[in-house]
mmCIF file of C-alpha atoms in Angstrom:
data_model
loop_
_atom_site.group_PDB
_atom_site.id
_atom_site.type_symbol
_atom_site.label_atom_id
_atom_site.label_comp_id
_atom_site.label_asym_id
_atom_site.label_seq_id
_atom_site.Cartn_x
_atom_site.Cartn_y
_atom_site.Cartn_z
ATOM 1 C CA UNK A 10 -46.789 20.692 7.019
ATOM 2 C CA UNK A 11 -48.498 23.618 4.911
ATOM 3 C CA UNK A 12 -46.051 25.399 2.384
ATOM 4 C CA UNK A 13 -46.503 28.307 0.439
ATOM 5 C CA UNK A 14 -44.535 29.470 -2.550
ATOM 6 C CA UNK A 15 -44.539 32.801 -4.160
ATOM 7 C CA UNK A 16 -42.643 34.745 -6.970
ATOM 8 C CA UNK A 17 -42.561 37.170 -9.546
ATOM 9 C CA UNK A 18 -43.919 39.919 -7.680
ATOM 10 C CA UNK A 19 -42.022 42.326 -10.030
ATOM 11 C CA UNK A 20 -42.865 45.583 -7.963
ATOM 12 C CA UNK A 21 -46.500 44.913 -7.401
ATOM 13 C CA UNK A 22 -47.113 45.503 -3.727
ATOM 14 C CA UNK A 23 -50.603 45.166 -4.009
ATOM 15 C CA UNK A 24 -50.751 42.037 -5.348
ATOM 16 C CA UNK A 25 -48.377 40.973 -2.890
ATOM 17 C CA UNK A 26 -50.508 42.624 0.127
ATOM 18 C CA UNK A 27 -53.520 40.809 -1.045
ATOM 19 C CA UNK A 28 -51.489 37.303 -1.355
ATOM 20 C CA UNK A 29 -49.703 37.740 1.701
ATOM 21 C CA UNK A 30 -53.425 38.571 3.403
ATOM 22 C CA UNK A 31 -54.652 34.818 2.046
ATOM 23 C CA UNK A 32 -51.916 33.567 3.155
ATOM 24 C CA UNK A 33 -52.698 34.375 6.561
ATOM 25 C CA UNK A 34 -56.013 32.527 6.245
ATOM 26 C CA UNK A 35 -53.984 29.295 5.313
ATOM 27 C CA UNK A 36 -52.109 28.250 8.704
ATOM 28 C CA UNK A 37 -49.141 28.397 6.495
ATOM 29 C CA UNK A 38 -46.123 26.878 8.127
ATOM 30 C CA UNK A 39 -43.311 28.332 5.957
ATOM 31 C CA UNK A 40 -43.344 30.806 3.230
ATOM 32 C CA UNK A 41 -40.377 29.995 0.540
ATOM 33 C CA UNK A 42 -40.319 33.089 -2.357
ATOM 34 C CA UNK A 43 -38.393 32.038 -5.655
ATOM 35 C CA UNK A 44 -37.341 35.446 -7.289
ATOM 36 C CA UNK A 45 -38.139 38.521 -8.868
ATOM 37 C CA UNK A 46 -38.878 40.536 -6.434
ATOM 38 C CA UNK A 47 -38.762 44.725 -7.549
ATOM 39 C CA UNK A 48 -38.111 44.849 -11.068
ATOM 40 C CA UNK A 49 -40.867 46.306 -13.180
ATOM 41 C CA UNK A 50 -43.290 47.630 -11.067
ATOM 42 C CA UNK A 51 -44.370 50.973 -9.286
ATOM 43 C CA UNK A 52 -43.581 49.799 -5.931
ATOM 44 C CA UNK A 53 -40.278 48.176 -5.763
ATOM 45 C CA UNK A 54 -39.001 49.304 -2.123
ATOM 46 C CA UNK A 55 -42.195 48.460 -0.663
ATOM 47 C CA UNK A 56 -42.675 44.856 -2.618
ATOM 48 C CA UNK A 57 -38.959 44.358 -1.228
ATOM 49 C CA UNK A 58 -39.627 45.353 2.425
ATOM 50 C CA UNK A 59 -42.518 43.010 2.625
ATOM 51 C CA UNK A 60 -40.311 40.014 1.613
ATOM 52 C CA UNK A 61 -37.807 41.155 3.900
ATOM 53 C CA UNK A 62 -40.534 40.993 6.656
ATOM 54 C CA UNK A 63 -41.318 37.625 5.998
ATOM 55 C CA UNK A 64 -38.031 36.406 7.593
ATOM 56 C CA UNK A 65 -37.969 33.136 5.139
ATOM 57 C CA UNK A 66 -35.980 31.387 2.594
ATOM 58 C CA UNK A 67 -35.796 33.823 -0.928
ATOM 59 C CA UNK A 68 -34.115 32.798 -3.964
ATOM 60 C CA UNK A 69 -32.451 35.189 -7.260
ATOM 61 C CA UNK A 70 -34.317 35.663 -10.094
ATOM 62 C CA UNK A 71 -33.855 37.048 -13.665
ATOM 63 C CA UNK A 72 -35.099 40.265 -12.712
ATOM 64 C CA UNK A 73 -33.268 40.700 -9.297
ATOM 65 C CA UNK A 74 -30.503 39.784 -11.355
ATOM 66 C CA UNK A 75 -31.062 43.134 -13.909
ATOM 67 C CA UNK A 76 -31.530 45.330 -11.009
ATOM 68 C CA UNK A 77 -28.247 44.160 -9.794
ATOM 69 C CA UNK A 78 -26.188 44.397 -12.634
ATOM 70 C CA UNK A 79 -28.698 45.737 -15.551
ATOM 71 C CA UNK A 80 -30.019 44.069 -18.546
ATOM 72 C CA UNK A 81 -27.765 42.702 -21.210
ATOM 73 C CA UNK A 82 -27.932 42.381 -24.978
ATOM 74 C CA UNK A 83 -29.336 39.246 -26.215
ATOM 75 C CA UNK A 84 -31.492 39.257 -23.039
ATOM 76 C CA UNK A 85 -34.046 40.416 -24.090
ATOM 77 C CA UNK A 86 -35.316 41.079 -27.424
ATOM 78 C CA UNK A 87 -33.548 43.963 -29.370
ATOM 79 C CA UNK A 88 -36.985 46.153 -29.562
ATOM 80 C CA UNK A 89 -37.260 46.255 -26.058
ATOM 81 C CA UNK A 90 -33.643 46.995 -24.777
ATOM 82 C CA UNK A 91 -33.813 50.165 -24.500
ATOM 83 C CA UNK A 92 -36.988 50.654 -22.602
ATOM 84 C CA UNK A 93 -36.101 47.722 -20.344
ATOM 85 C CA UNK A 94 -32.701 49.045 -19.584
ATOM 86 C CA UNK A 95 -34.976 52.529 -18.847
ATOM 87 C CA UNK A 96 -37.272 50.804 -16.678
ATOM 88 C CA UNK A 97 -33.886 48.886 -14.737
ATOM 89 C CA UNK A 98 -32.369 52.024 -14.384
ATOM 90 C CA UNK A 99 -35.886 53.622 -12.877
ATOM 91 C CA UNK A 100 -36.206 50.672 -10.454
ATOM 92 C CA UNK A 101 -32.433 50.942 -9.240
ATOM 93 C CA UNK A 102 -33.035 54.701 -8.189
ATOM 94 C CA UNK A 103 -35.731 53.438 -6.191
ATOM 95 C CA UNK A 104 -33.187 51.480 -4.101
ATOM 96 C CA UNK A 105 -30.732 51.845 -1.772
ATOM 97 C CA UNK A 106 -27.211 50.381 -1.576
ATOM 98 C CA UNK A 107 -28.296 47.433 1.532
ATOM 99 C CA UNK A 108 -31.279 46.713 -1.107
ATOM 100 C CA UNK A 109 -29.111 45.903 -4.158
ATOM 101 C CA UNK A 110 -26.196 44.126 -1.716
ATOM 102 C CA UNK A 111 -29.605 41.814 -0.279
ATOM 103 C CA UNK A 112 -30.639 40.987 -3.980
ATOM 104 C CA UNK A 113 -27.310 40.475 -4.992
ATOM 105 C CA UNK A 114 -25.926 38.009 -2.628
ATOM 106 C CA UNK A 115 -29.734 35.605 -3.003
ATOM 107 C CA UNK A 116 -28.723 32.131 -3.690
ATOM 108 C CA UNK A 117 -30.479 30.385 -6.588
ATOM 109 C CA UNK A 118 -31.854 26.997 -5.204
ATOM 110 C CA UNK A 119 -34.079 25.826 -2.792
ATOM 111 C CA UNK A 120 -33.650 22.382 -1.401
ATOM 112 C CA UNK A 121 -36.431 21.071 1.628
ATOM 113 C CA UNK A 122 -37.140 18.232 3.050
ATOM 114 C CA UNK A 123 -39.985 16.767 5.286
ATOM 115 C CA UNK A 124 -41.092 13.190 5.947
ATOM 116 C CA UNK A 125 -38.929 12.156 3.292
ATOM 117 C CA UNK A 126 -40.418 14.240 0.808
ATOM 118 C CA UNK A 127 -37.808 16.007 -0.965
ATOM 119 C CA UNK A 128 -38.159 19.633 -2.541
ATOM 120 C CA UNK A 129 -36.630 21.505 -4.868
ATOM 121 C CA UNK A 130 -37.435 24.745 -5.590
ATOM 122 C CA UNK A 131 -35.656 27.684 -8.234
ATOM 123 C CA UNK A 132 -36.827 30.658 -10.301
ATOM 124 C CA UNK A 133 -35.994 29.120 -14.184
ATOM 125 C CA UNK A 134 -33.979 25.673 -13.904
ATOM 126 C CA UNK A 135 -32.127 24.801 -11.495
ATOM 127 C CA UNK A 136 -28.687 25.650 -13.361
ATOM 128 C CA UNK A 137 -30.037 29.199 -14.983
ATOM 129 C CA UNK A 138 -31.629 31.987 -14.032
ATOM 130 C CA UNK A 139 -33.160 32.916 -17.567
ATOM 131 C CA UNK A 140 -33.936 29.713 -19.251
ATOM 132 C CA UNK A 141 -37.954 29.653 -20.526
ATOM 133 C CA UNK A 142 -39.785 26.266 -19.849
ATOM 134 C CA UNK A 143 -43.238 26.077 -20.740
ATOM 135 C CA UNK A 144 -46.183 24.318 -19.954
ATOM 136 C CA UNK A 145 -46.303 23.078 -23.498
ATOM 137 C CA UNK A 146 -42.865 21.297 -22.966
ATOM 138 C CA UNK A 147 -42.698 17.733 -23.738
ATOM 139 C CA UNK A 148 -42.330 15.343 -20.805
ATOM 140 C CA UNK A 149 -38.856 14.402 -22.117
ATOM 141 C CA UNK A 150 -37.809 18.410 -22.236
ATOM 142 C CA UNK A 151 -39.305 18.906 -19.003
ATOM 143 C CA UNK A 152 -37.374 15.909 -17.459
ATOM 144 C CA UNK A 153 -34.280 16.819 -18.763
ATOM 145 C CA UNK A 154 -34.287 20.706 -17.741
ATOM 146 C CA UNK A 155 -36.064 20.777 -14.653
ATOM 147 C CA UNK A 156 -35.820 17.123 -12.878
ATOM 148 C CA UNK A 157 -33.347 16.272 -10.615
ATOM 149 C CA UNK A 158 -32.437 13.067 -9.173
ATOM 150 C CA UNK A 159 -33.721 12.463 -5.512
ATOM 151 C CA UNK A 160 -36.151 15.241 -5.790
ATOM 152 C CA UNK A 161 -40.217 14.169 -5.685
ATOM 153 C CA UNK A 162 -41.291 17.956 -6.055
ATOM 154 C CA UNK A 163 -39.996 20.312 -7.924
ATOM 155 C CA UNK A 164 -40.997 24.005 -7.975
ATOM 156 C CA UNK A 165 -40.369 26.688 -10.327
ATOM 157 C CA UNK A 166 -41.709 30.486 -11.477
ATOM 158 C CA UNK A 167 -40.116 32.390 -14.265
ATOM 159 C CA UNK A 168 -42.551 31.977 -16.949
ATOM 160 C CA UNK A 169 -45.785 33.370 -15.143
ATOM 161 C CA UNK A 170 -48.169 30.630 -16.394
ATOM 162 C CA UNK A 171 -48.955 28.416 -13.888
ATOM 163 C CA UNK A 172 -49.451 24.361 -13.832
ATOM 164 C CA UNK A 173 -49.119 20.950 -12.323
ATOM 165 C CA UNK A 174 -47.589 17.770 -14.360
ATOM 166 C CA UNK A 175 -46.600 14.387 -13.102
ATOM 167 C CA UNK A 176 -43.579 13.034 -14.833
ATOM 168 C CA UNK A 177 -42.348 9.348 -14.304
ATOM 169 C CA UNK A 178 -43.527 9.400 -10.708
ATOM 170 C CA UNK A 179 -42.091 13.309 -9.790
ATOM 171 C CA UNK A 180 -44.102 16.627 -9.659
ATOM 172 C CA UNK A 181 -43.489 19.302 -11.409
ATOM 173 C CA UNK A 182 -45.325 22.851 -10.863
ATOM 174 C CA UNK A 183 -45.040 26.548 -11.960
ATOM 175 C CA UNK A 184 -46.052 28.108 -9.466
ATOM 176 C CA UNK A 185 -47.321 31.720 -11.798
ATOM 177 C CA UNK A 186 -46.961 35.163 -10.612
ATOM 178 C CA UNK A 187 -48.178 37.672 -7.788
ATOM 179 C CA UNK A 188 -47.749 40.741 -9.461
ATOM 180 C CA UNK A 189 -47.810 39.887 -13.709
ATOM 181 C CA UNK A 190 -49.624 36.877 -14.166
ATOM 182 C CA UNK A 191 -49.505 36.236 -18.280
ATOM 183 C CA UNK A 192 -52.220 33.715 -18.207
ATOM 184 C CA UNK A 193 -55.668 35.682 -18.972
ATOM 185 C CA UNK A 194 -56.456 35.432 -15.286
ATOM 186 C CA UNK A 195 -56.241 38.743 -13.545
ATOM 187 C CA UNK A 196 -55.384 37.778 -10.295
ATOM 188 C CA UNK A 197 -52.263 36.617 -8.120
ATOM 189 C CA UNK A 198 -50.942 33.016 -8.330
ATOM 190 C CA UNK A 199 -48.887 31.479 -5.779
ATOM 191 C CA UNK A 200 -48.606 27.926 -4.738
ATOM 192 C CA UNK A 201 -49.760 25.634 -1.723
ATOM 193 C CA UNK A 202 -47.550 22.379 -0.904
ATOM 194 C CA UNK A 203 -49.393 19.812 1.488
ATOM 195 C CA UNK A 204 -46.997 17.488 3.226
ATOM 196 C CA UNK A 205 -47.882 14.795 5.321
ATOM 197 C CA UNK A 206 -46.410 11.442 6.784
ATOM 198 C CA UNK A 207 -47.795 9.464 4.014
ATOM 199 C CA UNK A 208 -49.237 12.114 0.930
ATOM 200 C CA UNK A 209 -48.393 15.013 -0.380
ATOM 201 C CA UNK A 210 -51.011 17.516 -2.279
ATOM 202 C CA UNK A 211 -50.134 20.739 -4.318
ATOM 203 C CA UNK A 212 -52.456 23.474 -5.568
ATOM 204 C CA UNK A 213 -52.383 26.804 -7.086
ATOM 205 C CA UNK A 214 -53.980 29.300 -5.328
ATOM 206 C CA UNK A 215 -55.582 32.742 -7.130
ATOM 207 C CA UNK A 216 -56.239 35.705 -5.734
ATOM 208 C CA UNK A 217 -57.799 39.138 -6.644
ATOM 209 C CA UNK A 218 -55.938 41.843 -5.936
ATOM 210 C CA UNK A 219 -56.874 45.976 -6.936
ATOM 211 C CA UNK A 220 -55.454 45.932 -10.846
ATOM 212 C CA UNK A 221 -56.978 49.680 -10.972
ATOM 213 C CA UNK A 222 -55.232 50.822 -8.581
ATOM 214 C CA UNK A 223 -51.612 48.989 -9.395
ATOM 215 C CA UNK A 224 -52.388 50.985 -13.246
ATOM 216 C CA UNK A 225 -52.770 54.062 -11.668
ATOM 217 C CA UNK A 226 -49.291 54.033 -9.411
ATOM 218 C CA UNK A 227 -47.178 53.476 -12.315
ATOM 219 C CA UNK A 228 -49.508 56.387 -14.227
ATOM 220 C CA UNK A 229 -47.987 58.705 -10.175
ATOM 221 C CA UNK A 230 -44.681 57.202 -9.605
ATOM 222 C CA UNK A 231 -44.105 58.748 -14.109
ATOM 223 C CA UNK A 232 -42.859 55.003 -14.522
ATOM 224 C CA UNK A 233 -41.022 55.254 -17.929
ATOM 225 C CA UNK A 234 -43.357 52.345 -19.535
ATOM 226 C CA UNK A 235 -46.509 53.376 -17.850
ATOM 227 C CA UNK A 236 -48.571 52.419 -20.785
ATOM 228 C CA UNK A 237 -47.374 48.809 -22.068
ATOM 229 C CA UNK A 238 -47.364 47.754 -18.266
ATOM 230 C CA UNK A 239 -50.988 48.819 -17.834
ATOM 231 C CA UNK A 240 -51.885 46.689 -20.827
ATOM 232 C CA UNK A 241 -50.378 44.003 -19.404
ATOM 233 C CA UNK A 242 -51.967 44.365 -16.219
ATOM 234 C CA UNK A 243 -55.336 44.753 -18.057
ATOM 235 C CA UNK A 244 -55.353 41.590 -19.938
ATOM 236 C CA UNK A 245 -52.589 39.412 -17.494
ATOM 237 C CA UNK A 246 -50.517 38.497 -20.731
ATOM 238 C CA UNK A 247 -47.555 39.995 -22.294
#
């Protein structure tokens, strides 16, 4: 069985169009998507009607969480309150009152199964929605804020930077971001989970996608931090 596992689209409908489109080359047998769907981007209506078309398992994230109920103090860091609260606020007028009742009620976990391989799948941990693990993590940090017991894959997004580790026998794997990636590669991540009667194989998939033109819609749509998110777009980091 062929899975694929995407996240952090964060308003980038192109991104998502032109993962979506690879997808389709893939003979994908289930599409799982683990959070932040709108928030952040020129295009958060669309971005949510194309998960909504996909008809599959979605989980909360973060960011879905903000456009529910907006962003806290202590959140995010004081400089950028403000703006991000503007840029909440922005997103949320884009929306309509079924599209904030659909992010609200998202669970937060992911749990699949198939030929006894067990997944688990969640935007940060699977206990918080806004905890930061990094690829940099020990094994022992890792293991103690990620791992669960009876679970041979698990599967996260969150932090945008994608990877693959093997930790006393288990998988772990970021799985990056459609629409923000903040590793220096400007193009789309998502995630590919092999499953067979007797192996398993995981992969991160990347994708181009029309950065240009993503720039230029927040630059139409007067998104109120047009500038800062083109920079991020230009040089995928933060």
């Amino acid at each position: 069985m062929r899975l694929a596992f995407i996240s952090d689209i964060h308003g980038n409908a192109v991104a998502l169009d032109a993962v979506l489109k690879d997808i389709e080359t893939r003979n994908v047998d289930k599409v799982f998507v683990l959070g932040d769907i709108c928030y952040r981007g020129p295009e958060p209506k669309r971005a949510l009607q194309l998960v909504q078309s996909l008809n599959c398992e979605v989980i909360k994230g973060n960011a879905d969480e903000w456009v529910v109920r907006g962003v806290k103090a202590g959140e995010v860091p004081d400089q950028a309150f403000d703006m991000m609260t503007q840029e909440r606020e922005w997103i949320y007028a884009q929306l309509d009152s079924e599209d904030i009742e659909y992010l609200q009620q998202l669970p937060t976990n992911i749990n699949f199964s198939h030929n006894g391989m067990n997944i688990h799948a969640f935007h940060a941990t699977p206990s918080s929605l806004f905890d930061i693990v990094l690829p940099s993590e020990t094994d022992a940090t890792i293991e103690e804020k990620l791992l669960v017991e009876g679970t041979d894959i698990s599967i996260y997004a969150h932090i945008h930077k994608p990877y693959i580790r093997y930790i006393k026998g288990k998988c772990v794997m970021n799985i990056g971001s459609v629409g923000l990636p903040f590793d220096g590669t400007r193009k789309s991540s998502y995630a590919i989970v092999d499953v067979e009667e007797s192996s398993f194989q995981t992969s991160i998939v990347r994708v181009d996608y029309d950065v240009e033109r993503v720039i230029q819609q927040y630059q139409e749509v007067n998104y109120p931090n047009a500038q800062l998110m083109a920079k991020v777009l230009e040089n995928a980091s933060l």
